[in-house]
Coordinates of C-alpha atoms and ligand atoms in Angstrom, one line a residue:
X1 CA 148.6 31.9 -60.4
X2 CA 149.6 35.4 -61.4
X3 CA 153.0 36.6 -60.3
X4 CA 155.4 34.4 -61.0
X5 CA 159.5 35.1 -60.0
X6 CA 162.0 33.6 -62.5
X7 CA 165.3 33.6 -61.0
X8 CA 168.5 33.6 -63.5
X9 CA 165.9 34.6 -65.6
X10 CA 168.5 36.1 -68.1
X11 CA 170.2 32.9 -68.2
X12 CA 170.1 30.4 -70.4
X13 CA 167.6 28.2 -69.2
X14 CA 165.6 30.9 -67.5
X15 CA 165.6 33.4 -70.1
X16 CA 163.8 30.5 -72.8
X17 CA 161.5 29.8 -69.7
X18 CA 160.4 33.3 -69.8
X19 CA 159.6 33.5 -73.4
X20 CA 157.9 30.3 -72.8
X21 CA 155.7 31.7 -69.9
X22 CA 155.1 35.1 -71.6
X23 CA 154.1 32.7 -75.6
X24 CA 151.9 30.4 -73.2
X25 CA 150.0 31.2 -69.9
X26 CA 148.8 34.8 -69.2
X27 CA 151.0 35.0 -65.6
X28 CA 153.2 38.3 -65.5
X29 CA 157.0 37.5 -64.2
X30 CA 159.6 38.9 -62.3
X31 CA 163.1 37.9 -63.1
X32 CA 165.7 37.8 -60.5
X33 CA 169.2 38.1 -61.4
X34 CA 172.2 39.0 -60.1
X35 CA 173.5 39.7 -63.7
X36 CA 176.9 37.3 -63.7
X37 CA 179.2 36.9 -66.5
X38 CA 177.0 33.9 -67.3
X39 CA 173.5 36.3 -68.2
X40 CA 172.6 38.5 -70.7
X41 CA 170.2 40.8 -70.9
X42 CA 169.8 40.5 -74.2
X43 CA 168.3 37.6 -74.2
X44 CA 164.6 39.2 -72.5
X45 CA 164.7 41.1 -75.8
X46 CA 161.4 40.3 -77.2
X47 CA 159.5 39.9 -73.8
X48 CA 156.2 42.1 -73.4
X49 CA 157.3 44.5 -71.1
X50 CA 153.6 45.2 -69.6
X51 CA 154.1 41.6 -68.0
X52 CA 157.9 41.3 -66.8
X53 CA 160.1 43.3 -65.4
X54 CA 163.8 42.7 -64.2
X55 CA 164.9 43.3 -60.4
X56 CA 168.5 42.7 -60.3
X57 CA 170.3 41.3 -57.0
X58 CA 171.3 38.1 -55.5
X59 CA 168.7 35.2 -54.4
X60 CA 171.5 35.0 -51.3
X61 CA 169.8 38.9 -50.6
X62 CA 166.9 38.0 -47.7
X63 CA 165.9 41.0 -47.6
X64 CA 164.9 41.6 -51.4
X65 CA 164.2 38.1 -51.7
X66 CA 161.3 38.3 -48.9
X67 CA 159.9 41.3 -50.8
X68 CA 159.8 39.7 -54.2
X69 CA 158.4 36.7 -52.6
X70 CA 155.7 38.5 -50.5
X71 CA 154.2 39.6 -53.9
X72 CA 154.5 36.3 -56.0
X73 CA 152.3 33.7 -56.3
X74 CA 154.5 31.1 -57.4
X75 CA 158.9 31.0 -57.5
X76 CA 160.8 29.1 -60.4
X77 CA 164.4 28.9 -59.2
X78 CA 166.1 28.4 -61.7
X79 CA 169.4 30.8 -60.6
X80 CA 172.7 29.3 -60.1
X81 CA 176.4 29.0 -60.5
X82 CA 176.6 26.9 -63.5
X83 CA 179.5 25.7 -65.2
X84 CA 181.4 22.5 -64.3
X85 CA 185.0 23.9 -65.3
X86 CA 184.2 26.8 -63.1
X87 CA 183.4 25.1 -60.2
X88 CA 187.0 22.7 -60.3
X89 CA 188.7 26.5 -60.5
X90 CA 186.9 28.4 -57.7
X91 CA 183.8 26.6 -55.7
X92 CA 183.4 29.4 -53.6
X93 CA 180.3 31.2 -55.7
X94 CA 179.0 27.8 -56.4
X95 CA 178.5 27.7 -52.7
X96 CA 176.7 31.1 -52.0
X97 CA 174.9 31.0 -54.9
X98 CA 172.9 27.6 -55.5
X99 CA 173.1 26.5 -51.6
X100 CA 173.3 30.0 -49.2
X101 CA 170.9 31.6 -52.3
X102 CA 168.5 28.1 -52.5
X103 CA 168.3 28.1 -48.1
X104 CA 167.2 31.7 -48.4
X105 CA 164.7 31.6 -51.3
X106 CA 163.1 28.3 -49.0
X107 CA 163.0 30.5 -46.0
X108 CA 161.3 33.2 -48.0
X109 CA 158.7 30.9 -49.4
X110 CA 157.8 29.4 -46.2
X111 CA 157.2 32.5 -44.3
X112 CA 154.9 33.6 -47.2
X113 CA 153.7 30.1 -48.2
X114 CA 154.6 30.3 -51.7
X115 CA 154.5 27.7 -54.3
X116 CA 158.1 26.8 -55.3
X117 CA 159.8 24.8 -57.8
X118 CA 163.1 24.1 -57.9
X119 CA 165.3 23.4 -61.5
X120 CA 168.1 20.9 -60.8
X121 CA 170.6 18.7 -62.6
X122 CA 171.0 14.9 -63.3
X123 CA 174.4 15.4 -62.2
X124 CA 173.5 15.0 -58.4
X125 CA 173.3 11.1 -59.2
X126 CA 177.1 10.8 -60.6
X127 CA 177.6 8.9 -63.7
X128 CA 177.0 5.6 -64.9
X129 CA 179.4 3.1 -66.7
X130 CA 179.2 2.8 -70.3
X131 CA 177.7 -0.3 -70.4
X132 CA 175.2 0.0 -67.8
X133 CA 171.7 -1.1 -68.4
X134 CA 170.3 1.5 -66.0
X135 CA 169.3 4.9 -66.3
X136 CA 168.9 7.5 -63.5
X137 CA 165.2 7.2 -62.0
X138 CA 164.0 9.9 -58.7
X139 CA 165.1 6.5 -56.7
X140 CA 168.8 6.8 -57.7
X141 CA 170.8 7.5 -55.0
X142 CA 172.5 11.2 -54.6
X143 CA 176.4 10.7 -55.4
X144 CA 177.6 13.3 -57.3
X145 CA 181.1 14.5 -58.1
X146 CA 182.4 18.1 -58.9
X147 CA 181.5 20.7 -56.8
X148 CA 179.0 22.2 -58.5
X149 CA 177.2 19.2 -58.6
X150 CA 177.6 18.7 -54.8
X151 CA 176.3 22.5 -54.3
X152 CA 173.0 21.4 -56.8
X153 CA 172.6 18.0 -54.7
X154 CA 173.1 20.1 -51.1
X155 CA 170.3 22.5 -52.7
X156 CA 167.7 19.7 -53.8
X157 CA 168.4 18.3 -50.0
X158 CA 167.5 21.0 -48.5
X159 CA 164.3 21.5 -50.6
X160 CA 163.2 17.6 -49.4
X161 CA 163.8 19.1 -45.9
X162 CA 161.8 22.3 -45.9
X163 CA 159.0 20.0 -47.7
X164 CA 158.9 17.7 -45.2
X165 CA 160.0 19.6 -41.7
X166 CA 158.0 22.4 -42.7
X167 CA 155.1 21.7 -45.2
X168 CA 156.6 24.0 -47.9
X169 CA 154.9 23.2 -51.4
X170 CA 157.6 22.3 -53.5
X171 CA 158.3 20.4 -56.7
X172 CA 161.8 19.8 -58.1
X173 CA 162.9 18.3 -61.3
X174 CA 166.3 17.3 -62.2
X175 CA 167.0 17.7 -65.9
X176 CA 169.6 16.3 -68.3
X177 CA 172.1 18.7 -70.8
X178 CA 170.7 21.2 -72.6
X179 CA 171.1 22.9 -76.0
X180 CA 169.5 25.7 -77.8
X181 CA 169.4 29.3 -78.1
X182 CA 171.1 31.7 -75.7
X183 CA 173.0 29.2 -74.5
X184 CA 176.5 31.1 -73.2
X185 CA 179.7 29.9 -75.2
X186 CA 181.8 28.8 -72.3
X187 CA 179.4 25.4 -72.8
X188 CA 180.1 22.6 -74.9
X189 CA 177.8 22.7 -78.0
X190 CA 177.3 26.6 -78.4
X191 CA 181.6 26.9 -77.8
X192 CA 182.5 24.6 -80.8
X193 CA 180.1 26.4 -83.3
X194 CA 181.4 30.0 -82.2
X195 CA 185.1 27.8 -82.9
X196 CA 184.0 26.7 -86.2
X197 CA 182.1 30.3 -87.5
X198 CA 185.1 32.0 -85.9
X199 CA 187.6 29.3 -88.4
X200 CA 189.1 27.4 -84.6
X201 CA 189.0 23.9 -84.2
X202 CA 186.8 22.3 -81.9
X203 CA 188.0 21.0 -78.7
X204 CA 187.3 17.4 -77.2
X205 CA 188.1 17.0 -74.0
X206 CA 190.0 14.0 -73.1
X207 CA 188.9 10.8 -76.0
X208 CA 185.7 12.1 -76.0
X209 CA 183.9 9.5 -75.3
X210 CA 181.8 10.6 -72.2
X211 CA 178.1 10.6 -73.2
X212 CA 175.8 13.3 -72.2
X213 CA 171.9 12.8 -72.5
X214 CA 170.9 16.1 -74.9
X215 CA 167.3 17.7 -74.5
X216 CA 166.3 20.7 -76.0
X217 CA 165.8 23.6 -73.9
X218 CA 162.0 24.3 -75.3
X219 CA 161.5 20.8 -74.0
X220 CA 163.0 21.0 -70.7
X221 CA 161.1 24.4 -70.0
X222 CA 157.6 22.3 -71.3
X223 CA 158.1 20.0 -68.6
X224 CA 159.1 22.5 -65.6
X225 CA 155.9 24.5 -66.6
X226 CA 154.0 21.1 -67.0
X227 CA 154.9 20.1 -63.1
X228 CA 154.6 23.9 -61.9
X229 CA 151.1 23.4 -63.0
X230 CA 150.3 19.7 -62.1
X231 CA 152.7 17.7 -60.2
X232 CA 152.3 16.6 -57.3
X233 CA 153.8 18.6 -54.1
X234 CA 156.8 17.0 -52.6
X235 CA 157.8 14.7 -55.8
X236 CA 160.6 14.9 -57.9
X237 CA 160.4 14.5 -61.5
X238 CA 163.3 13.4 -64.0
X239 CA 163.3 15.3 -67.2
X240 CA 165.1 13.5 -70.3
X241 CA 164.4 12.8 -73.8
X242 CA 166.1 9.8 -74.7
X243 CA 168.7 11.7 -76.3
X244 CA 172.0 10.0 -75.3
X245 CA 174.9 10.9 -78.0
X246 CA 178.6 11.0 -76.9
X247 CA 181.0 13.8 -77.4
X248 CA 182.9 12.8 -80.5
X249 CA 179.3 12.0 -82.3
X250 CA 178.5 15.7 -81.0
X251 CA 181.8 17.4 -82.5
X252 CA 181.4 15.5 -85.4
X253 CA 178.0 16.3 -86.2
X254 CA 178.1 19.8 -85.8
X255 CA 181.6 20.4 -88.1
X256 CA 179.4 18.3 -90.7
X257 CA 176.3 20.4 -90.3
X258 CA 178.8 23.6 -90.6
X259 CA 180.5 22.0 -93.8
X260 CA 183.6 20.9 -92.1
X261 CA 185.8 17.5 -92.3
X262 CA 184.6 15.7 -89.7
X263 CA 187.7 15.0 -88.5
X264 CA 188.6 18.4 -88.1
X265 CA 188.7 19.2 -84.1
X266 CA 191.7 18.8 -81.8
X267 CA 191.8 16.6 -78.2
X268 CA 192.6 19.0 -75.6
X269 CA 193.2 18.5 -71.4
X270 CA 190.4 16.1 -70.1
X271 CA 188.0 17.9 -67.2
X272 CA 189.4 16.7 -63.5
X273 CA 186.9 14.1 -62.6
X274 CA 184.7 14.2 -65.6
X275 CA 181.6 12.5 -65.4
X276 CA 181.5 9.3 -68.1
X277 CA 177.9 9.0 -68.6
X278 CA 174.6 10.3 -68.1
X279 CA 171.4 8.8 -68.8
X280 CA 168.0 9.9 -67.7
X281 CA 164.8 7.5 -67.4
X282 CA 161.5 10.4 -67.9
X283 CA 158.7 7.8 -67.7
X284 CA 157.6 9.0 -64.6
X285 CA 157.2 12.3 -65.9
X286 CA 155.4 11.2 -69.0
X287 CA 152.9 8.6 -67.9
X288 CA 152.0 10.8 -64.7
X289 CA 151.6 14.2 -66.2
X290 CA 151.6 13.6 -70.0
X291 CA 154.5 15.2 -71.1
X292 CA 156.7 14.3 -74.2
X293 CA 159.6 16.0 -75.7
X294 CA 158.9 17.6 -79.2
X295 CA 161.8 17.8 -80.2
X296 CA 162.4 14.2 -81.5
X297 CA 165.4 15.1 -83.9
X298 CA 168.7 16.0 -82.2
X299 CA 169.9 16.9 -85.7
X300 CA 167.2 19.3 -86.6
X301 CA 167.5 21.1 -82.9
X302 CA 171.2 21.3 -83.6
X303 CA 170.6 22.5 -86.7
X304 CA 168.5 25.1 -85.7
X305 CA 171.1 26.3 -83.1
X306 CA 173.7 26.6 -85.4
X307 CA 171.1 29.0 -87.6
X308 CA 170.7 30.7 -84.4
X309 CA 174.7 31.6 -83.1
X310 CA 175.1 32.2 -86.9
X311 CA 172.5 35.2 -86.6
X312 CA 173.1 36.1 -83.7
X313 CA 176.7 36.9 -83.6
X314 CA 176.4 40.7 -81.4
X315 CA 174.2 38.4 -78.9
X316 CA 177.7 36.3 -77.8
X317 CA 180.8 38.3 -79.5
X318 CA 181.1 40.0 -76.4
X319 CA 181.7 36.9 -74.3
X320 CA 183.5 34.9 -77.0
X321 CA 187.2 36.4 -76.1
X322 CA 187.5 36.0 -73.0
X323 CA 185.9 32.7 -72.4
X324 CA 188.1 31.5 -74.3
X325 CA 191.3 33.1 -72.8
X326 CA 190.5 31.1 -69.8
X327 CA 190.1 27.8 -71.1
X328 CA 193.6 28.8 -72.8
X329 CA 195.1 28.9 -69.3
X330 CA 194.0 25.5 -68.6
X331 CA 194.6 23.9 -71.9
X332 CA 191.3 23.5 -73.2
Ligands
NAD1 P1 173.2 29.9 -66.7 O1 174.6 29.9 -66.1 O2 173.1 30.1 -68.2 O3 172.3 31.1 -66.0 C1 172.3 31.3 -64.7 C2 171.7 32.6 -64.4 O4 171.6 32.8 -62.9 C3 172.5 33.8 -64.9 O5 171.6 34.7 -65.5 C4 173.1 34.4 -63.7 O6 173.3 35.8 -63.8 C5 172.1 34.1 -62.6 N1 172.7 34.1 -61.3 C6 173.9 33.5 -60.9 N2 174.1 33.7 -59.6 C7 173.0 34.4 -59.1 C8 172.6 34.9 -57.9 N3 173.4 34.8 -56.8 N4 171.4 35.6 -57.8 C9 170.6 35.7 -58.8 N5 170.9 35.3 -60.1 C10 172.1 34.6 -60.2 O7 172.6 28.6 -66.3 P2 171.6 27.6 -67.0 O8 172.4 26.7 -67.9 O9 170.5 28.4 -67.6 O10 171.0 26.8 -65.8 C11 169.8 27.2 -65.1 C12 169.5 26.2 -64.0 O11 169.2 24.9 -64.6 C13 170.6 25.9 -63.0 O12 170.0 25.8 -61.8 C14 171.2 24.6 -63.5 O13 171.8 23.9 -62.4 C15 170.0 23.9 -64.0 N6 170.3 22.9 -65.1 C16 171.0 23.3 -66.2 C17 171.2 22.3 -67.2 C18 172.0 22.7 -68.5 O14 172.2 21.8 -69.3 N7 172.4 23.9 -68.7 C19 170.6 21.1 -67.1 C20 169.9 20.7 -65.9 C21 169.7 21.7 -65.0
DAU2 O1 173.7 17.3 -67.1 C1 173.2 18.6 -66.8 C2 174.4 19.6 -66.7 O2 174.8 19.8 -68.1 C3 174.0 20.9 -66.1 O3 173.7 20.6 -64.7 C4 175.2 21.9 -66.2 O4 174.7 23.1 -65.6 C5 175.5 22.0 -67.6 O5 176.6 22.9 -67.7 C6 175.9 20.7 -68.2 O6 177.1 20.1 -67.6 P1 178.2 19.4 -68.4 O7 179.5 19.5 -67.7 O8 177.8 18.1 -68.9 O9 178.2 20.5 -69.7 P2 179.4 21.1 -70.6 O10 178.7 21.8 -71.7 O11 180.4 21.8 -69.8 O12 180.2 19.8 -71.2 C7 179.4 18.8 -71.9 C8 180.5 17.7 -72.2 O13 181.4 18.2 -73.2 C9 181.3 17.3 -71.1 O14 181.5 15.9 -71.2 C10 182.6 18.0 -71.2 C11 182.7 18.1 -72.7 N1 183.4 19.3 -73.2 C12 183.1 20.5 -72.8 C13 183.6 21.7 -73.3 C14 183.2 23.1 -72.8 C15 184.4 19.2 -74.3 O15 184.7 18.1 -74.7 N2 184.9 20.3 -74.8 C16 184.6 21.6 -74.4 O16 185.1 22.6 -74.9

């Protein structure tokens, strides 16, 4: 490979998979971002400059898609509308964004028969029951319930489609919850440690006892490099790393780890149709391409990503306000 375009590459995700590129192949990258509330440019900081540049616009623009496209040798979609809460208060950008802006980026990579992998969610398969036994495997069947997840499951449909209609060579993965740096702090983990630096208590939504399946981002970013490079065109791969902790046990843990009462967070309006559980099954992943997550310690990761909003306050101050003016409105 050579080129390779990242969209919502100053994302949270996207960004770390840049830095990861840049730290470990010699490829030079394009990022494509439309520059959303949800980005910051601040987080290429640090890139080599000689090897990426920024283009900003929309992956639902044909026209500058196609002319990024024509020059790259590989696409790493990665762009999208991606908050739950969002979604429940306007789906509208949800729509253009990860299905209109998906459809065009396929079109683009067909015409130019580009490689393409496509970053998805374990939230297309719903949630589980506490108690269940099972995990989500790539045979789980799509059912999933907000709408962004519906726009993330319509996109990964129509990437099966091109695949098989019209020979398009595509991977996709679908990842569990992530946590690290540059992280925005309208999400879960990096909002209560902004709360606790700036002296606010934490927020649980509802008991608290939905369960999300955490993965460092470093280790998610491992993996989409690790299929980019080796998995097999047409598959899907799950990406999880056995890291299932509900959200009490996460609230908890970080007011601890930020020498806090434990008990010191407040239970605010549950999410409309919140998911219960998550729970991904990765073996596929690991015993066909050999990956395993590195970060084996969710306490240490968390650790470190309480070090990094710590010092890194100019990277999120700016958001901080009115993120959480809106949750405000809602009673969250
Ligand atoms: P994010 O919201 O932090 O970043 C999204 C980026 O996409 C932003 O930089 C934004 O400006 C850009 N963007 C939005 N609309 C765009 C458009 N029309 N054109 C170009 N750029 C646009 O999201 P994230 O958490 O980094 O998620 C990245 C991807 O990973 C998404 O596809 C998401 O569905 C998927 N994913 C996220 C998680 C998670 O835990 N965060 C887990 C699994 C999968
Ligand atoms: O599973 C992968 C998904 O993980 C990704 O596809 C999404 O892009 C990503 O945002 C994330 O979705 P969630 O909805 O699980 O993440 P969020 O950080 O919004 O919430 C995590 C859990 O914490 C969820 O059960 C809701 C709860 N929560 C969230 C916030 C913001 C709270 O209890 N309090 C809060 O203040």
């Amino acid at each position: 490979m050579g080129n390779i375009v990242v969209t919502g590459g100053a994302g949270f995700i996207g960004s770390n998979f840049v830095h990861h590129l840049l730290a470990h192949t010699t490829h030079d990258v394009t990022v494509l971002d439309a520059l959303t509330y949800a980005s910051n440019t601040a987080s290429l900081d640090g890139a080599d400059e000689s090897r990426m540049h920024l283009v900003v616009g929309s992956v639902a623009d044909a026209d500058l898609v196609d002319s990024l496209v024509a020059k790259a040798d590989a696409v790493v979609h990665f762009a999208a509308e991606s908050h739950n809460d969002n979604s429940l208060d306007d789906p509208s950008p949800f729509i253009e964004t990860n299905v209109t802006g998906t459809f065009v980026l396929l079109e683009a990579v067909r015409r130019h028969h580009t490689r393409y992998h496509h970053v998805s969610t374990d939230e297309v398969y719903g949630d589980l029951a506490l108690d269940d036994p099972h995990r989500f495997t790539e045979a789980t069947a799509y059912n999933p319930s907000s709408p962004y997840s519906a726009s993330k499951a319509a996109s990964d449909h129509l990437v099966r489609a091109w695949v098989r209609s019209f020979g398009v060579e595509a991977t996709l993965s679908n990842c569990s919850n992530n946590y690290g740096p540059r992280q925005h702090v309208e999400k879960f983990i990096p909002r209560q440690i902004t709360n606790v630096i700036d002296g606010v208590r934490p927020k649980l939504y509802g008991a608290g006892l939905n369960v999300r399946d955490w993965i460092h981002v470093d280790d998610h970013n491992a993996a989409v490099l690790r299929i980019l490079e080796s998995g097999r065109i047409g598959e899907t791969y799950l990406i999880g790393a056995d890291g299932e902790k509900n959200n009490v046990s996460v609230i908890e843990l970080i007011l601890a780890l930020m020498g806090q009462p434990t008990d010191a967070y407040d239970h605010v309006n549950d999410r409309a149709g919140h998911d219960l559980r998550y729970a991904i099954d990765s073996s596929k992943l690991r015993s066909e391409l050999g990956w395993q997550p590195q970060f084996t310690s969710f306490e240490d990761g968390l650790a470190d990503t309480i070090a990094w909003y710590r010092d890194n306050e100019a990277w999120w101050r700016p958001m901080k306000q009115a993120t959480e003016a809106k949750y405000q409105k809602v009673g969250q």
